[in-house]
Amino acid sequence: MSNLKRLIVLFLILNLSTMEAQQKIDLPDFGLSFTIPEGWTGGEQDDYIVLGHQSIPGLMVLSENSSADAKSLKQLAMQGLRDSGIDFQPKEEFNLISDSRVEGIYEGNFNGSQATAYAIGLINGYGKGMNIMVITETSVYSEQHQNEARKLANSVKFYQAKDSDATLQWKAKITGRQLKYMNTDSNSDSSGGFSSTSTTRIINLCTNGQFTYYFNSDSSYAVGDPVDGMSTGNQIGSGVLESTNENTGSYKIYSAGRTSYLELNFADDTVKEFELGTDREDFITLDGTRYFNVDLEGCD
C-alpha cells in the first residue's frame, strides 16, 4: 500500500473522537462516503490518523493510495511497509478480490513489538483510493480484526467529487479576490530606544485557480543612550531588517463537515493550508487571523 504518512486529507479535519457509533461520513468535496464501525474512535496522532476500539486490541489506520488498478496496488503491497517504527512484510501473497480491491496480511515490527496487520486497498476510479489497515500484536491477532477492516471497507463508496454547499459559498466569497493582512507593532523605552515591525501579506486568488503571494516584513530599531535611567536624546545604535517573499502556485477551496479550507500549493512544492472563517465584523479569517477581502484587478 502507499506510505502510511500519506493520509487522506479529509481525516485531518475530522474530530473522530466525538463521532457516534457507526456514524456515516459523506464528503462530496472528496467524492467519498464510508461508515466508521461501531466502537471505533480516535483522531490525529503525529503524522497519522488512527482509530482505537473499546474492546478490540489494536489500531485501525486509514491512508490513501494513488494506484490506477488493483494489480499495481498488489505489486506495491508485496514490497512491504517500512517507516518510522514500522517494518512489515507480506505474510503471504496478497489477494486480488476484484478489479478494485486487494487484501492481505502483513507481519513484522510495529513500534518495537511483533505485530500483525490486515490490510485492504481500494481503487477509486475517480481519483485517489483508500487503504484500511488493522494492526495489533501478533499474540492477540484474530479473524475479528479482518472482519472490522472489512466492515469499513464494505461501506466505502467512491463517486464523482463535487463542491459542497459550504465550498460553493466560500468560492463565491473569495475567488477572484485579494486577501490582505497588514499589521504594525512599535515599542519605545525611557532611554530613547525604540523598535518597530510592519508586516504585509497579500494573497491574490485568481479566477483560473492560480494565486500570487506576497509577504514583506520590515523591522527597525534604535538603542538609546541613557544616563541614570533617563534619555540623553542620543542613539548609540540603530538598524533596519527586511524580509520579502514572492511566490505563485495553484489553490483549491474545499470543505468537510462544517469546516472549510483554503489550500495553497506553491510552485516550489510547499503546501500551506488555512481554515477559513469570518469574525464578528465579517472580515475573512485564515486560521483566525483577520484579512481584508478586497477587489482584485487582474492576475499577472
XYZ file of C-alpha atoms in Angstrom, residues 154-269:
116
model
C -17.534 -2.615 2.526
C -19.096 0.722 3.475
C -16.778 2.807 1.276
C -18.366 4.407 -1.761
C -16.463 6.481 -4.315
C -18.261 8.881 -6.606
C -17.528 11.917 -8.720
C -16.411 14.693 -6.399
C -18.490 17.855 -6.361
C -18.396 21.101 -4.426
C -20.454 21.034 -1.244
C -22.740 23.964 -0.418
C -20.145 25.303 2.036
C -17.429 25.176 -0.625
C -19.626 26.937 -3.174
C -20.328 29.716 -0.666
C -16.649 30.255 0.037
C -15.747 30.187 -3.642
C -18.307 32.896 -4.291
C -16.856 34.935 -1.429
C -13.101 34.840 -2.145
C -12.455 33.609 -5.708
C -11.200 36.486 -7.835
C -10.452 38.493 -4.704
C -7.397 39.740 -2.821
C -6.871 38.711 0.796
C -4.663 41.273 2.519
C -3.136 41.263 6.001
C -1.379 44.310 7.462
C -0.003 44.845 10.939
C 2.380 47.284 12.624
C 3.851 46.985 16.114
C 6.045 49.590 17.789
C 7.623 49.953 21.205
C 9.797 52.561 22.922
C 11.619 52.812 26.223
C 12.747 55.533 28.608
C 16.290 55.533 27.205
C 15.104 56.790 23.848
C 15.326 53.435 22.135
C 12.544 52.014 20.023
C 11.590 49.073 17.811
C 9.003 48.828 15.061
C 7.803 45.950 12.874
C 5.494 46.221 9.883
C 4.120 43.066 8.218
C 2.154 42.758 4.979
C 0.835 39.545 3.449
C -1.165 39.518 0.202
C -2.841 36.510 -1.441
C -4.376 37.102 -4.869
C -6.858 34.319 -5.693
C -7.272 34.373 -9.460
C -10.406 33.007 -11.116
C -8.336 30.455 -13.082
C -7.301 28.584 -9.934
C -3.862 30.215 -9.704
C -2.650 32.542 -6.968
C 0.112 35.047 -6.380
C 1.604 35.523 -2.931
C 3.497 38.462 -1.463
C 4.998 38.781 2.010
C 7.078 41.621 3.443
C 8.296 42.301 6.949
C 10.234 45.476 7.892
C 11.838 45.770 11.315
C 13.672 48.843 12.560
C 15.258 49.537 15.906
C 17.350 52.067 17.771
C 19.210 51.779 21.066
C 19.113 54.865 23.281
C 21.919 56.349 25.388
C 20.559 56.588 28.927
C 22.106 58.466 31.860
C 20.872 57.477 35.306
C 17.933 55.779 33.614
C 16.957 58.912 31.689
C 17.231 59.511 27.957
C 20.006 61.751 26.683
C 18.278 62.067 23.358
C 21.186 60.331 21.701
C 21.108 56.937 19.988
C 24.089 54.614 20.150
C 22.893 52.113 17.564
C 20.162 51.509 15.021
C 19.289 49.221 12.153
C 16.709 48.011 9.676
C 15.862 44.393 8.799
C 13.691 43.440 5.835
C 12.323 40.112 4.621
C 10.389 39.664 1.391
C 8.899 36.605 -0.274
C 7.030 36.474 -3.576
C 5.612 33.249 -4.968
C 2.929 31.716 -7.161
C 1.008 28.463 -7.416
C -2.426 26.908 -7.563
C -5.109 26.878 -4.898
C -8.239 24.997 -4.001
C -11.109 25.506 -1.607
C -12.802 22.517 -0.009
C -14.934 21.586 2.976
C -15.505 18.698 5.345
C -18.391 18.813 7.740
C -18.809 22.359 8.997
C -15.250 23.455 8.241
C -13.848 24.914 5.010
C -10.227 25.313 3.960
C -8.027 27.261 1.576
C -5.069 25.208 0.333
C -2.156 26.954 -1.384
C 0.126 24.741 -3.495
C 3.246 26.801 -4.173
C 5.397 26.387 -7.260
C 8.256 25.101 -5.061
C 6.006 22.213 -3.857
